[in-house]
PDB file of C-alpha atoms in Angstrom:
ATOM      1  CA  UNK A   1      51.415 -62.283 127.917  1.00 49.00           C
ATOM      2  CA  UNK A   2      49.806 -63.611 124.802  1.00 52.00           C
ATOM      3  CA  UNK A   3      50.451 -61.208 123.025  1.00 56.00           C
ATOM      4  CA  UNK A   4      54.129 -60.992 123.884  1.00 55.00           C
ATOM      5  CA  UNK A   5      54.382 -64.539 122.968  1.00 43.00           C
ATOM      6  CA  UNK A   6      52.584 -64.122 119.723  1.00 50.00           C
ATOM      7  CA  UNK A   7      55.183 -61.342 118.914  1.00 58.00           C
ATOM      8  CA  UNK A   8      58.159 -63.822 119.641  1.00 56.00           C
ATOM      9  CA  UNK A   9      56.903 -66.111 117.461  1.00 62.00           C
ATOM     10  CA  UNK A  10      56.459 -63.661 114.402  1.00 66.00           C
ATOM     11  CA  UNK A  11      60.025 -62.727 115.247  1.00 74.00           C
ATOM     12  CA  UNK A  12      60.979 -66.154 114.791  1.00 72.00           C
ATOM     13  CA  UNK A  13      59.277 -66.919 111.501  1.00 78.00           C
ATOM     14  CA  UNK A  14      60.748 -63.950 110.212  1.00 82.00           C
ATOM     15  CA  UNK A  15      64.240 -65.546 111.246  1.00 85.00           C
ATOM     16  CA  UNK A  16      63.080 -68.746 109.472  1.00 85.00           C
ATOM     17  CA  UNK A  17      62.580 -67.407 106.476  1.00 87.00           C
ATOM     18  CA  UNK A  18      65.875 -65.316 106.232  1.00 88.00           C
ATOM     19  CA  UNK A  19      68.072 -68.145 106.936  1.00 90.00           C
ATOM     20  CA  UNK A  20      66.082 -69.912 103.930  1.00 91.00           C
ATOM     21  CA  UNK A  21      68.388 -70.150 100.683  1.00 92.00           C
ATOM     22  CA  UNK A  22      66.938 -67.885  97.247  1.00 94.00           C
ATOM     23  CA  UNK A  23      68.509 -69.806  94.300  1.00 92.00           C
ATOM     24  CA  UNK A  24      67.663 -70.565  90.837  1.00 93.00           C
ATOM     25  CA  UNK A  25      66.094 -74.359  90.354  1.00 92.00           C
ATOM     26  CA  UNK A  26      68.242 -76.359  87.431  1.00 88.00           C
ATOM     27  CA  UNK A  27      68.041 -79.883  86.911  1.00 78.00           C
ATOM     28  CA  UNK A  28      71.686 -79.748  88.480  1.00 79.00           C
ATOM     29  CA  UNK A  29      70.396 -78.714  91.937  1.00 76.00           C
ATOM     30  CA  UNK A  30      67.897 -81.497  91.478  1.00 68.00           C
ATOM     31  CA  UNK A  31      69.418 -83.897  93.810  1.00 71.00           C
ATOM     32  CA  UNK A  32      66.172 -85.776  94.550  1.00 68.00           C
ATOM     33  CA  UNK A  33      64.544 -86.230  91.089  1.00 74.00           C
ATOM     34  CA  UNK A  34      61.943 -84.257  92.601  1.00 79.00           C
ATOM     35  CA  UNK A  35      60.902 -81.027  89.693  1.00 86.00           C
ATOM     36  CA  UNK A  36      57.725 -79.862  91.776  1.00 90.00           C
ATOM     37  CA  UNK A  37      57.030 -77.894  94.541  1.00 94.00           C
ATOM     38  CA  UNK A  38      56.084 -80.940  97.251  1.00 92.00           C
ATOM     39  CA  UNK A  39      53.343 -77.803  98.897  1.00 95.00           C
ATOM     40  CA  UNK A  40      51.337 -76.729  95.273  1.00 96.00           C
ATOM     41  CA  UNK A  41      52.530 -79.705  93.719  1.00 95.00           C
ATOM     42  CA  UNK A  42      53.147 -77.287  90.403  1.00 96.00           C
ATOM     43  CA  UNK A  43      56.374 -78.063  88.178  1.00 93.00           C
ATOM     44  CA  UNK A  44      59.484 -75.690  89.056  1.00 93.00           C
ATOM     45  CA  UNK A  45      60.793 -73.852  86.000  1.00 93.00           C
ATOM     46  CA  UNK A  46      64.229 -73.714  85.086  1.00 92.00           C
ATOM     47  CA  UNK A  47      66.229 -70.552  86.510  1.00 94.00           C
ATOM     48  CA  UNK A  48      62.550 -69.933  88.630  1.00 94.00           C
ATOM     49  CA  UNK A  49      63.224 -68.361  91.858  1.00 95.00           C
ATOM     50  CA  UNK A  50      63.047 -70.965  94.136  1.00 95.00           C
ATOM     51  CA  UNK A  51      63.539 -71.490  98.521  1.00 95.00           C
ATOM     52  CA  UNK A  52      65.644 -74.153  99.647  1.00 93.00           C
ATOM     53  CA  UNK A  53      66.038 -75.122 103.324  1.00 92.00           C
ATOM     54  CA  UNK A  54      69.661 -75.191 103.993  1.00 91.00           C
ATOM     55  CA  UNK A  55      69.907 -78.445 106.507  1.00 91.00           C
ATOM     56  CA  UNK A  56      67.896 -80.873 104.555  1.00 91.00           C
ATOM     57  CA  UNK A  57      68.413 -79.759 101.098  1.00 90.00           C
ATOM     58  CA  UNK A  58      64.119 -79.556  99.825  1.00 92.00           C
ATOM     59  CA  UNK A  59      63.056 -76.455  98.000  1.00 92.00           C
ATOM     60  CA  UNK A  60      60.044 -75.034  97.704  1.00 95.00           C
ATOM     61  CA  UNK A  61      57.729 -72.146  95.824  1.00 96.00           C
ATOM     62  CA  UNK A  62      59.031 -69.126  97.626  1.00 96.00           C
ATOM     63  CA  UNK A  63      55.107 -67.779  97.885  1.00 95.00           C
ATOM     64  CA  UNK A  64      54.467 -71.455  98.739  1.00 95.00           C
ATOM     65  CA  UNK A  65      56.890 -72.049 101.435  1.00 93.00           C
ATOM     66  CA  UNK A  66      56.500 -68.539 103.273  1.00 90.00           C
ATOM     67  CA  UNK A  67      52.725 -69.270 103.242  1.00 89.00           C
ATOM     68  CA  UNK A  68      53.260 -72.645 104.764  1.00 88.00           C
ATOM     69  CA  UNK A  69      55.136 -71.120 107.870  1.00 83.00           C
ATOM     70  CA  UNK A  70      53.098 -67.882 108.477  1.00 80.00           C
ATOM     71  CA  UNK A  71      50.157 -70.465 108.787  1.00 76.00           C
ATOM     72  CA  UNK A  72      52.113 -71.942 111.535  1.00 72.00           C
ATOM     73  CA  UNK A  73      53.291 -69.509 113.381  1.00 66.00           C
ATOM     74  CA  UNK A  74      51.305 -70.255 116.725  1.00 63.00           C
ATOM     75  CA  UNK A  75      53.064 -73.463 117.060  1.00 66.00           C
ATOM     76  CA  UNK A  76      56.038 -73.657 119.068  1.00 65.00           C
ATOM     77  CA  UNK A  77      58.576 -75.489 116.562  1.00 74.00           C
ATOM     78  CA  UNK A  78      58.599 -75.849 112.520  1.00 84.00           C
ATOM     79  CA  UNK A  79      59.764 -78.309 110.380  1.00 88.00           C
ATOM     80  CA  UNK A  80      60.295 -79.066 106.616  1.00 92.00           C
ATOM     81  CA  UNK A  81      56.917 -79.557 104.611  1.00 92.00           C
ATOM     82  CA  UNK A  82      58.586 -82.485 102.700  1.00 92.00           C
ATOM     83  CA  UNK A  83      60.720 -84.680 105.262  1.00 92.00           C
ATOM     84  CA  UNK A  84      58.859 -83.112 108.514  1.00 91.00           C
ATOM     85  CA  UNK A  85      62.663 -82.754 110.066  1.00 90.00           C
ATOM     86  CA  UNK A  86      62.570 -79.723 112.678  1.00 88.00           C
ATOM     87  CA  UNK A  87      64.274 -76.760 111.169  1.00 86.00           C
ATOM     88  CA  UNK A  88      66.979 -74.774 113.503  1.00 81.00           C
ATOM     89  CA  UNK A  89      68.021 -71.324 112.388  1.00 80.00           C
ATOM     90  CA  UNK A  90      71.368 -71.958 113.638  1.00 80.00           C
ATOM     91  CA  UNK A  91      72.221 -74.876 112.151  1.00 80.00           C
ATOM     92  CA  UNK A  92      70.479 -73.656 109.139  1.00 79.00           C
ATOM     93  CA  UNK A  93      72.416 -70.586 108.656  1.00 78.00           C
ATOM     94  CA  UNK A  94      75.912 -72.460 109.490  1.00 80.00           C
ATOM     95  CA  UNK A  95      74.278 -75.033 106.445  1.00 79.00           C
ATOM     96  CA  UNK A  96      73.816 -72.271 104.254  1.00 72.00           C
TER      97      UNK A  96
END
């Protein structure tokens, strides 16, 4: 049973990070004033390779941000590192 439900889980982070957006970050998707990653708090480089969650808008490291939900994968819901908003894949992937 445990392990069943460990195995759902996985499925589901795998989900979660699909329906995450890969786009280049340029100070005109900057739309907070924000330049840094809010998880290794390092500067984002222009035209880096960057994640963005498609319902709230943050973006992250993508190393940074896949490493933030594969530590949570035993827990039963995820949200957004930055504004702690719990993330759907549905409504993220009609967002996107």
């Amino acid at each position: 049973m445990e392990r069943e439900l460990a195995d759902m889980r996985g499925k589901h982070m795998l989900e979660l990070l699909k329906a995450l957006e890969d786009l280049p970050f340029t100070s005109d998707i900057d739309e907070w004033g924000c330049s840094e990653c809010v998880i290794c708090l390092e500067q984002f480089q222009e035209n880096e390779t960057i994640k963005r969650i498609p319902t709230c808008r943050h973006y992250f490291h993508p190393v940074c941000v896949e490493s933030w939900y594969k530590g949570k994968v035993d827990t039963d819901e995820q949200r957004c590192p930055q504004c702690n908003v719990t993330l759907n894949i549905a409504a993220m992937k009609k967002a996107a």
